[in-house]
PDB file of C-alpha atoms in Angstrom:
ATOM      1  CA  UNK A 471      43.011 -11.180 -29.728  1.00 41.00           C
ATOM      2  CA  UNK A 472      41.348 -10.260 -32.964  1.00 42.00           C
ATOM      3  CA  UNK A 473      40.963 -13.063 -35.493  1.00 45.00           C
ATOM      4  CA  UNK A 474      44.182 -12.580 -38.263  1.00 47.00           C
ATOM      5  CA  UNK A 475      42.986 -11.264 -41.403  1.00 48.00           C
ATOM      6  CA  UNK A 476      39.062 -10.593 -40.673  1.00 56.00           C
ATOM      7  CA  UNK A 477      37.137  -8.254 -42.600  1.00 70.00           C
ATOM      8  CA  UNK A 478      35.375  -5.307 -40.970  1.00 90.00           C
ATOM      9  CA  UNK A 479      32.361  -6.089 -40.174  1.00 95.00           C
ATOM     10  CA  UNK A 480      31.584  -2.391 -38.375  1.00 97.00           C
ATOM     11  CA  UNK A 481      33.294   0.579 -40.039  1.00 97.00           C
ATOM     12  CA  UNK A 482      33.165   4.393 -39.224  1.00 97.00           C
ATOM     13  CA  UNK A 483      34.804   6.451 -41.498  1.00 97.00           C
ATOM     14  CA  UNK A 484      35.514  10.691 -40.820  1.00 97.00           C
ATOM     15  CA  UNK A 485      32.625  10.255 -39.077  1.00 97.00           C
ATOM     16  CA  UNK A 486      30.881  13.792 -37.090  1.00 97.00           C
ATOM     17  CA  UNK A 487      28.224  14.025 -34.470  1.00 96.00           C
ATOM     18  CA  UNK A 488      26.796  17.751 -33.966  1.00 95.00           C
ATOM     19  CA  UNK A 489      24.385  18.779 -31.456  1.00 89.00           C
ATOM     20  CA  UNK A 490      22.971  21.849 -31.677  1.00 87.00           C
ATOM     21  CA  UNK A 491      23.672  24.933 -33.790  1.00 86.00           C
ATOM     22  CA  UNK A 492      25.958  28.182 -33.598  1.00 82.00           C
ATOM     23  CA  UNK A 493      27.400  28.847 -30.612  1.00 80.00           C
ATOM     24  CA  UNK A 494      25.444  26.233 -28.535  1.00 84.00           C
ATOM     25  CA  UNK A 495      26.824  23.273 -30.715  1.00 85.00           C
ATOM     26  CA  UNK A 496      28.538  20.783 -29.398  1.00 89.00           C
ATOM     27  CA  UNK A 497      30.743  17.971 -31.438  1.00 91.00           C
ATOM     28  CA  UNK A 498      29.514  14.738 -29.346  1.00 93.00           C
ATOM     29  CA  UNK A 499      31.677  12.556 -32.813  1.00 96.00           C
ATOM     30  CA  UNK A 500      35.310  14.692 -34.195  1.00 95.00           C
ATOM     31  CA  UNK A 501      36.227  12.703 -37.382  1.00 96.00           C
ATOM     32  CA  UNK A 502      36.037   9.486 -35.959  1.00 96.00           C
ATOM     33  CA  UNK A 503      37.290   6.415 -38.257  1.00 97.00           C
ATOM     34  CA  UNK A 504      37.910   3.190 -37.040  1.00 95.00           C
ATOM     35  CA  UNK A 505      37.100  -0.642 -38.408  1.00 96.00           C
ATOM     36  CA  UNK A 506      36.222  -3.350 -35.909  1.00 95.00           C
ATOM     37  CA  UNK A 507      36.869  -7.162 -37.151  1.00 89.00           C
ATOM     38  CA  UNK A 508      34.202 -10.132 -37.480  1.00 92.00           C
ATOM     39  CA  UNK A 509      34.377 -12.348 -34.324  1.00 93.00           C
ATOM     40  CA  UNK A 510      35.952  -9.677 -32.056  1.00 94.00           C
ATOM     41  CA  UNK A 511      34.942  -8.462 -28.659  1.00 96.00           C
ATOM     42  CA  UNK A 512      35.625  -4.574 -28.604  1.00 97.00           C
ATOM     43  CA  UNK A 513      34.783  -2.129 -25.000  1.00 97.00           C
ATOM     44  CA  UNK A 514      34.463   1.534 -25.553  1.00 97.00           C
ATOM     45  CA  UNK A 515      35.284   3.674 -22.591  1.00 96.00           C
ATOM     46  CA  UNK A 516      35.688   7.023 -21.449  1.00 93.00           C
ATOM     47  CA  UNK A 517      34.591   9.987 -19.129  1.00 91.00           C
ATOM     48  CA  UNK A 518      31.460  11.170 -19.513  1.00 88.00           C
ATOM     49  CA  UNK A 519      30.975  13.749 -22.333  1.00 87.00           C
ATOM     50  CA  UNK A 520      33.631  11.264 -24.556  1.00 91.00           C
ATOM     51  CA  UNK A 521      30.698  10.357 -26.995  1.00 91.00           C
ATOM     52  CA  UNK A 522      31.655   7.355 -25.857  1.00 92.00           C
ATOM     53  CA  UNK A 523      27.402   6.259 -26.258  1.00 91.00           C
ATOM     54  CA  UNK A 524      27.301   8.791 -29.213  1.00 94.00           C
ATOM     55  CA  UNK A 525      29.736   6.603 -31.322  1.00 95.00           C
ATOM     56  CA  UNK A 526      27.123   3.325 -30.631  1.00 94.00           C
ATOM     57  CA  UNK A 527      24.494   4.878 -31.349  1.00 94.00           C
ATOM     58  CA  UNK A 528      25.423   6.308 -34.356  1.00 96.00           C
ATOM     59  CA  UNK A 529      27.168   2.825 -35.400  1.00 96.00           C
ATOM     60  CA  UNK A 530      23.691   1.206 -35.065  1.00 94.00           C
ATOM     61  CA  UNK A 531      21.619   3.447 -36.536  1.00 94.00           C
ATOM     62  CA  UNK A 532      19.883   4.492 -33.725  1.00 93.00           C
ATOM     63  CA  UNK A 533      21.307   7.975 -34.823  1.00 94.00           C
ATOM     64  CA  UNK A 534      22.204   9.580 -37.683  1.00 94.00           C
ATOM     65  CA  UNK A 535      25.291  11.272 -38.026  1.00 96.00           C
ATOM     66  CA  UNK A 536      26.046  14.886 -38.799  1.00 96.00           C
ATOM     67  CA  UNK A 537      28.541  14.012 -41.872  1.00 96.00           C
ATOM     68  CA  UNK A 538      31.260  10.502 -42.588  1.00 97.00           C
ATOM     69  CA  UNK A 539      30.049   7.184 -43.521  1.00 97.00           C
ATOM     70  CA  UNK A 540      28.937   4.368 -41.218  1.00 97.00           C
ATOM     71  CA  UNK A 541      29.446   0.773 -42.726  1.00 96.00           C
ATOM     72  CA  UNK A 542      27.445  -2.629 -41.340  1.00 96.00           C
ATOM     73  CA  UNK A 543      27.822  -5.590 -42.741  1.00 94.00           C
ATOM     74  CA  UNK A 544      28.652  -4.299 -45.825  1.00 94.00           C
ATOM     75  CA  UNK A 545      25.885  -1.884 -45.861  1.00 95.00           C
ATOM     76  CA  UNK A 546      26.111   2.475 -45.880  1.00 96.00           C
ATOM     77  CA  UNK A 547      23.721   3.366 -43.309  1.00 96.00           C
ATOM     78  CA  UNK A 548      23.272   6.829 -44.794  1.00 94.00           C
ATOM     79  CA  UNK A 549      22.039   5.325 -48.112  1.00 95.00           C
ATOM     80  CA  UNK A 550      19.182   3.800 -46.521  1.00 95.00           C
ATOM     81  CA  UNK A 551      16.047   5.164 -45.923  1.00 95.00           C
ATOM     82  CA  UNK A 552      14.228   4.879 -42.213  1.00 94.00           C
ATOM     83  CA  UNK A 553      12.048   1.501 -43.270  1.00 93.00           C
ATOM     84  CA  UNK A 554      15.580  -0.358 -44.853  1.00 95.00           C
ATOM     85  CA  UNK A 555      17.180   0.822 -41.684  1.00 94.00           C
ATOM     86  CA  UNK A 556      14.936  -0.662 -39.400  1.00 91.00           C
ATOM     87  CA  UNK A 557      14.818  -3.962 -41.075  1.00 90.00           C
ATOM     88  CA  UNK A 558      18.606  -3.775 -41.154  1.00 93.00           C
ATOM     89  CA  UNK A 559      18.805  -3.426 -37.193  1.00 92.00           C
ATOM     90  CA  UNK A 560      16.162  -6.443 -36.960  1.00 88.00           C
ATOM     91  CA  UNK A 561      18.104  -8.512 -38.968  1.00 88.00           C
ATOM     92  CA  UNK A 562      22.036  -8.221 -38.865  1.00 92.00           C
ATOM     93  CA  UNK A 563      21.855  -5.881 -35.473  1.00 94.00           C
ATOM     94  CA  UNK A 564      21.527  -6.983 -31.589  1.00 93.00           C
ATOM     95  CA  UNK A 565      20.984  -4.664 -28.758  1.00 94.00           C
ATOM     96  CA  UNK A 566      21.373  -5.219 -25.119  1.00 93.00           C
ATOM     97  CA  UNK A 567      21.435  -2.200 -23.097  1.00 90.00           C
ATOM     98  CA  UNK A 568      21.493  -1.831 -19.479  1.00 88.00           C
ATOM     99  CA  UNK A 569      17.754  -1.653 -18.862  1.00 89.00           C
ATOM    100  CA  UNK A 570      16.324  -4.860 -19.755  1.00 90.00           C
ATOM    101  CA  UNK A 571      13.260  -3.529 -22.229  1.00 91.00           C
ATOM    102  CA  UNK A 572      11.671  -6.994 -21.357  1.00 94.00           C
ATOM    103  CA  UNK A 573       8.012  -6.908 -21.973  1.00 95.00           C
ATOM    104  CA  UNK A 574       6.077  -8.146 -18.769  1.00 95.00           C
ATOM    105  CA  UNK A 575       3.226  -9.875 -19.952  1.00 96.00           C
ATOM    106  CA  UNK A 576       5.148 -12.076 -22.361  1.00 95.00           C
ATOM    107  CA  UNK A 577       7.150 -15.173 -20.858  1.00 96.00           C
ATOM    108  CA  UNK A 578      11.131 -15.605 -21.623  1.00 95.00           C
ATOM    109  CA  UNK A 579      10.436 -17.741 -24.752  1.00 94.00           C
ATOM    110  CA  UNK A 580       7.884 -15.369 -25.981  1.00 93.00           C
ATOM    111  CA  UNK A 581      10.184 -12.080 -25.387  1.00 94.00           C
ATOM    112  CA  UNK A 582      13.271 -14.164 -27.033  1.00 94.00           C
ATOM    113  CA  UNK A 583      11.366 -14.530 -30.454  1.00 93.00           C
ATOM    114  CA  UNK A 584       9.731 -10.974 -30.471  1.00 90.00           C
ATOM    115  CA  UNK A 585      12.040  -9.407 -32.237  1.00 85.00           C
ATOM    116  CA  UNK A 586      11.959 -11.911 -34.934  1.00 84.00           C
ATOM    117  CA  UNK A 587       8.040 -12.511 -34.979  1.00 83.00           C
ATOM    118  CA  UNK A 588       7.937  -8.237 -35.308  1.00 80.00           C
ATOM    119  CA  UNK A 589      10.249  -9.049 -38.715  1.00 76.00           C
ATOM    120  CA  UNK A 590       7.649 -11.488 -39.618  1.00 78.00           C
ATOM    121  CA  UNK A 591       9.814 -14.894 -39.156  1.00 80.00           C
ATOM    122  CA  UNK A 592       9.959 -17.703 -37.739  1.00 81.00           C
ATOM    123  CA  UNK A 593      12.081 -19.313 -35.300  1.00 80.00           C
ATOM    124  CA  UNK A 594      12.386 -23.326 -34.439  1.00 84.00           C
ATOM    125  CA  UNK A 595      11.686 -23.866 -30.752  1.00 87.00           C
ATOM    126  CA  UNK A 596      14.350 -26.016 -30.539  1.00 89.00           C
ATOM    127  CA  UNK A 597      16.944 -23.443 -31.690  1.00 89.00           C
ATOM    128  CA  UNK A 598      14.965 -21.066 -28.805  1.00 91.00           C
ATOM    129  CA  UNK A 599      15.256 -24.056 -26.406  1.00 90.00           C
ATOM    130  CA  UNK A 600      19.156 -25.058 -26.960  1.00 90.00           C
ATOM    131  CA  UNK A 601      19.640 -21.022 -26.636  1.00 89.00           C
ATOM    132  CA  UNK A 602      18.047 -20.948 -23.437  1.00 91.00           C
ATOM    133  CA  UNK A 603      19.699 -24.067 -22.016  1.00 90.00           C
ATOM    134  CA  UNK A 604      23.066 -22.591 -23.330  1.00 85.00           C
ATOM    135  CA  UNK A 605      22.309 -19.188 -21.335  1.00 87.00           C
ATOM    136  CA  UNK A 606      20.910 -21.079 -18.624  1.00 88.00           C
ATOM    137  CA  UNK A 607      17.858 -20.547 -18.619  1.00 91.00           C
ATOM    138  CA  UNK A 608      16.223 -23.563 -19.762  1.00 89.00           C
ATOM    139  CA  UNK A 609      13.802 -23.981 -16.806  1.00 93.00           C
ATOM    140  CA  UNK A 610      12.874 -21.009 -16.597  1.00 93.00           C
ATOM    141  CA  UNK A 611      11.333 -20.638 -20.539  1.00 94.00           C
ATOM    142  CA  UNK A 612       7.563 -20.277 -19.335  1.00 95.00           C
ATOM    143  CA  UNK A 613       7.659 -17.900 -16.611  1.00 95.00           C
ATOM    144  CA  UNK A 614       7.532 -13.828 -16.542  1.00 97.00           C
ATOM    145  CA  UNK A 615      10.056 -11.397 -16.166  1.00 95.00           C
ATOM    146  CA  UNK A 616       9.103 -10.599 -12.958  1.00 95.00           C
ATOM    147  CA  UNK A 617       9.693 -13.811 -11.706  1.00 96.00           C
ATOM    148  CA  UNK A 618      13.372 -13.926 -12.378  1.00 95.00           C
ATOM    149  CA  UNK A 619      16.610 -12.028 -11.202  1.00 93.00           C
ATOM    150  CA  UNK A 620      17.933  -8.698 -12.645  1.00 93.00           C
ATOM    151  CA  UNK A 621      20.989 -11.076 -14.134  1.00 92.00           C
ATOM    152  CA  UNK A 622      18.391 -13.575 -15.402  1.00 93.00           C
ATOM    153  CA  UNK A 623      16.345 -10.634 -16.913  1.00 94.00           C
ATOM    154  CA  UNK A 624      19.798  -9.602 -18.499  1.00 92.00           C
ATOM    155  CA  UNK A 625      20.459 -13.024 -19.737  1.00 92.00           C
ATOM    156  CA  UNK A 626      16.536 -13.019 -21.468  1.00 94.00           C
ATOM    157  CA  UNK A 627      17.913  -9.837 -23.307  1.00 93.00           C
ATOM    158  CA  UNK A 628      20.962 -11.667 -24.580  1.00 93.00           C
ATOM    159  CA  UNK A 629      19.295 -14.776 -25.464  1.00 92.00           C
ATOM    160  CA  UNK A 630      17.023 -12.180 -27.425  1.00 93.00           C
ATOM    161  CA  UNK A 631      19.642 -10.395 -29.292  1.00 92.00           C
ATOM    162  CA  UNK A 632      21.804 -13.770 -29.989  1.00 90.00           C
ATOM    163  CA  UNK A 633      18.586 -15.310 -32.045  1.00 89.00           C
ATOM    164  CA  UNK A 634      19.014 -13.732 -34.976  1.00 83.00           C
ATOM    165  CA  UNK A 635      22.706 -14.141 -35.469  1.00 87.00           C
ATOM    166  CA  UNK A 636      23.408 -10.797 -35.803  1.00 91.00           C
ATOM    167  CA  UNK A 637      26.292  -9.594 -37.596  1.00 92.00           C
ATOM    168  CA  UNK A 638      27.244  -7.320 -34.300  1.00 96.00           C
ATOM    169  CA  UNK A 639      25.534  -7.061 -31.087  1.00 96.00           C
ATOM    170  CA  UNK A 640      25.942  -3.535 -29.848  1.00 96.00           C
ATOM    171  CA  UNK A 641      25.540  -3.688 -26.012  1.00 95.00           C
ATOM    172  CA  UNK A 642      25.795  -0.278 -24.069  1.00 93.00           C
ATOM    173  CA  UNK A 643      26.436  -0.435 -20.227  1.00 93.00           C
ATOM    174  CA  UNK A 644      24.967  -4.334 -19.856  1.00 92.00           C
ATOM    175  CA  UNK A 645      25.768  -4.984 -16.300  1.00 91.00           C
ATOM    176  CA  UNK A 646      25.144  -1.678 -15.388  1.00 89.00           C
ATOM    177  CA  UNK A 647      21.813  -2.267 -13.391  1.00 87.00           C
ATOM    178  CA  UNK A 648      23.603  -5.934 -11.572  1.00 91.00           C
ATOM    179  CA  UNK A 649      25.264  -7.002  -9.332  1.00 91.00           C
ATOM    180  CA  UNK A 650      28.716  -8.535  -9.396  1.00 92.00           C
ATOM    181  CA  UNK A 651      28.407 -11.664  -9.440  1.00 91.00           C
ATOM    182  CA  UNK A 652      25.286 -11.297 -12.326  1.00 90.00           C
ATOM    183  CA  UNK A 653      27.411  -8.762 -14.091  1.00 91.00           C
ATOM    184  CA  UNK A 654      29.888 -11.615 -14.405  1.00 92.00           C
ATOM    185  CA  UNK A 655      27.846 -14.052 -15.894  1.00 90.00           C
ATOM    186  CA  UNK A 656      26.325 -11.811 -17.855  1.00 90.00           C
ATOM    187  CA  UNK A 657      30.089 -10.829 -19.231  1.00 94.00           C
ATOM    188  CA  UNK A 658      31.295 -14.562 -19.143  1.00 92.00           C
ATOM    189  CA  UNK A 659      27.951 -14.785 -21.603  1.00 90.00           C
ATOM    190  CA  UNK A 660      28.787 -12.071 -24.333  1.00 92.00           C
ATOM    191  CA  UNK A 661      32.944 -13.461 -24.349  1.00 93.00           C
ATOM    192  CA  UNK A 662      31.437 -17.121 -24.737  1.00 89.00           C
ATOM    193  CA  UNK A 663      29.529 -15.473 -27.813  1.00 88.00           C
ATOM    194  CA  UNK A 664      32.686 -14.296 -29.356  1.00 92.00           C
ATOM    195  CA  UNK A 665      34.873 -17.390 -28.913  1.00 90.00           C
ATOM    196  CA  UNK A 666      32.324 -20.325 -29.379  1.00 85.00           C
ATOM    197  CA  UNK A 667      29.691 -18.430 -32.116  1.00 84.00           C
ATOM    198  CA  UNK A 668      32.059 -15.811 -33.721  1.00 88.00           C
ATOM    199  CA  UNK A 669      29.890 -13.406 -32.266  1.00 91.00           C
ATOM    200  CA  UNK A 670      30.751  -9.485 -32.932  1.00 95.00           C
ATOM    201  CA  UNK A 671      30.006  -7.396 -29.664  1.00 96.00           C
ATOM    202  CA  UNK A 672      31.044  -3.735 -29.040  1.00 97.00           C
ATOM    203  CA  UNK A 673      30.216  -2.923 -25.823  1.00 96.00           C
ATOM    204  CA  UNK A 674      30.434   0.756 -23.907  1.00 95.00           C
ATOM    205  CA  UNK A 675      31.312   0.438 -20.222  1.00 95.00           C
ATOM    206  CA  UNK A 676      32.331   2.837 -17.651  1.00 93.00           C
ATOM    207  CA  UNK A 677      33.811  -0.325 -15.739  1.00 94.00           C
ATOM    208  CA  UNK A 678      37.200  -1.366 -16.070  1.00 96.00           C
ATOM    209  CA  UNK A 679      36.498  -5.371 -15.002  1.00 96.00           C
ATOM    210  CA  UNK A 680      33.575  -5.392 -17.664  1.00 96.00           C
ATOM    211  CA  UNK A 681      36.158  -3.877 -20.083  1.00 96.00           C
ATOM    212  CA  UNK A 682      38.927  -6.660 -19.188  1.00 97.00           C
ATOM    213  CA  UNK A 683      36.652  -9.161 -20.730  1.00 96.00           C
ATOM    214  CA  UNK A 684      36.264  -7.911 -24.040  1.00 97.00           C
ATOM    215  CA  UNK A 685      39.653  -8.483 -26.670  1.00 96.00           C
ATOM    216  CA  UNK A 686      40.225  -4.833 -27.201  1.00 96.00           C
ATOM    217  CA  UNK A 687      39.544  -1.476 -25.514  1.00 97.00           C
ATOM    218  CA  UNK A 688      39.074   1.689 -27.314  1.00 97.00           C
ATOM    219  CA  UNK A 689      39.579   5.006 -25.284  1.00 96.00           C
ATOM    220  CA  UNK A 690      37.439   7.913 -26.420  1.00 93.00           C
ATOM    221  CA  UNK A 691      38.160  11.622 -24.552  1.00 93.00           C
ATOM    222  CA  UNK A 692      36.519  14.592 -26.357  1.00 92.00           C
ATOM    223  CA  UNK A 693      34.454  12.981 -29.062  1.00 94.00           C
ATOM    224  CA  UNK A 694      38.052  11.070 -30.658  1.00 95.00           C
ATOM    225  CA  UNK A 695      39.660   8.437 -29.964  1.00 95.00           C
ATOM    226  CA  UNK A 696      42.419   8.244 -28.053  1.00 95.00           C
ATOM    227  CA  UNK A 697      44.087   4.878 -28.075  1.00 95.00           C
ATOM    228  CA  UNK A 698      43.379   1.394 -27.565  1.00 96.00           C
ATOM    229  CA  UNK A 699      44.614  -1.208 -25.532  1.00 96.00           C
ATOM    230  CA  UNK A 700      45.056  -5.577 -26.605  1.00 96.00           C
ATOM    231  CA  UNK A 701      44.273  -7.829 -24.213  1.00 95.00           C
ATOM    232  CA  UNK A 702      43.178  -5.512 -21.414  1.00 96.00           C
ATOM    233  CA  UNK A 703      43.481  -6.150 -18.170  1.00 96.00           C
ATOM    234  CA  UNK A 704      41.376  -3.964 -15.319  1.00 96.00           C
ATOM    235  CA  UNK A 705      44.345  -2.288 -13.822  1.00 97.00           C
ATOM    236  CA  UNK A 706      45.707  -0.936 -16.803  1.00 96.00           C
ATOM    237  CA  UNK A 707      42.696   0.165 -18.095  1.00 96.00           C
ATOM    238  CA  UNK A 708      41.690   1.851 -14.657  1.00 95.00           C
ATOM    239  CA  UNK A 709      44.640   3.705 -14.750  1.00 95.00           C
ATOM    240  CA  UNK A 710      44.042   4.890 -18.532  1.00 94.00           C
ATOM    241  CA  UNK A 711      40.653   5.816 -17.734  1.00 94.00           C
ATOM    242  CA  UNK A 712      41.906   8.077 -14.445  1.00 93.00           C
ATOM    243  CA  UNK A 713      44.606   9.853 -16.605  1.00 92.00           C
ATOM    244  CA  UNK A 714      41.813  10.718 -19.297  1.00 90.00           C
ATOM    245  CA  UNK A 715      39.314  11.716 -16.578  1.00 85.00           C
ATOM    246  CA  UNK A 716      41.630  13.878 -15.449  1.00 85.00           C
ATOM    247  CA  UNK A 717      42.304  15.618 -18.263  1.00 78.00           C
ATOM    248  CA  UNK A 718      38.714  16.336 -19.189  1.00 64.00           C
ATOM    249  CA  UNK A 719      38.060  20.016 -17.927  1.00 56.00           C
ATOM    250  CA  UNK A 720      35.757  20.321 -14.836  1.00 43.00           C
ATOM    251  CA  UNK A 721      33.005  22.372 -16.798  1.00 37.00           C
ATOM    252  CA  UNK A 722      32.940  19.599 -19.510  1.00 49.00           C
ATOM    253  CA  UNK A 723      31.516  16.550 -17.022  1.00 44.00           C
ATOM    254  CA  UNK A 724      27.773  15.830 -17.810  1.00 44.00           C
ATOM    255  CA  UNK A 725      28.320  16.490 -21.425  1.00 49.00           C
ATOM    256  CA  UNK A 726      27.261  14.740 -24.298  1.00 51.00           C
ATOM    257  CA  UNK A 727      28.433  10.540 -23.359  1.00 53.00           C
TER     258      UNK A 727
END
């Protein structure tokens, strides 16, 4: 469960996403409004053409939205310009996405502390080191992405986007690209974030056991939502994700996500 009485710490509100124009447009985001808590684990789902990825995206700042407000941290994205933006997403943002974006001639340590050496600051190596050890992957600081595991590659990109101490870390389809038993440590990993850091992750998943993880699960189905679900389990939200698949018209599939 949500913390009792946390402040937003993400907050959409009326927000619209239109691509396109006249008759070709097409209205990925429908009003949406919702506030996610500090310290909460939240899964976004839904068939494909929801806007499902729209809504992240658009919560980050990796895409502006058509009209509505989008709140971070206490900061309107849509009063910042593109440079406050981007120093907003290096600072108080984490992303983790289901292609690793590792850069290959860079070791683990060095790919951890990009993000923050591209901000221009500095991390301790021992706050990099007790990171890695707590991800496992304390022996494996010095060597190359190619030298490690897709679910070790994943972890690299966690460790990465948990430096900082972002105020949320958006992840969108993170064990995507792994295998089960590296999808979940990779989800064990972001749920340890939440309970023992007070972590913020929303996460979009097509996969009902990824979803189970997370505290929440909110159901998207024609760019709104459409429900949410406490303490999911992978059952129930299987069967709420076949009922909304099912109602999403044949023509519609391979939409906007």
């Amino acid at each position: 469960m949500y913390p009792p009485n946390a402040s937003p710490v993400l907050a959409l509100y009326d927000v619209t996403k239109v691509h396109g124009h006249g008759d070709a447009a097409v209205r990925a985001l429908d009003g949406v409004s919702l506030a996610l808590p500090a310290g909460g684990f939240t899964a976004v789902m839904g068939p494909s053409g929801s806007g499902k990825s729209t809504l992240l995206h658009c919560a980050a700042g990796l895409d502006r939205p058509t009209s509505g407000s989008v709140v971070v941290d206490g900061h309107a994205l849509e009063s910042l310009d593109e440079t406050a933006l981007t120093r907003l997403r290096r600072e108080r943002m984490g992303f983790v996405f289901q292609s690793f974006n590792l850069v290959p001639t860079l070791t683990v340590a060095q790919n951890v502390t990009l993000p923050l050496e591209f901000a221009g600051r500095r991390s301790s190596p021992a706050v990099v080191r007790t990171l890695l050890e707590r991800l496992g992957l304390a022996n494996r600081a010095d060597r190359m992405p190619a030298e490690l595991s897709g679910g070790q590659q994943q972890r690299v990109a966690i460790a990465r986007a948990m430096l900082a101490r972002p105020a949320v870390l958006f992840a969108d389809e993170p064990t995507g690209a792994l295998d089960t038993q590296a999808a979940r440590e990779v989800l064990d990993l972001l749920r340890e974030a939440v309970r023992e850091s007070g972590q913020t992750v929303v996460m979009v998943t097509h996969d009902p056991v990824a979803a189970s993880y997370a505290d929440s699960v909110i159901f998207f189905a024609d760019g709104r939502i459409d429900g949410s679900l406490p303490r999911p389990d992978a059952a129930t939200v299987a069967a709420r994700m076949a009922r909304l698949a099912s109602a999403v018209p044949a023509a519609q599939a391979g939409g906007v996500r």
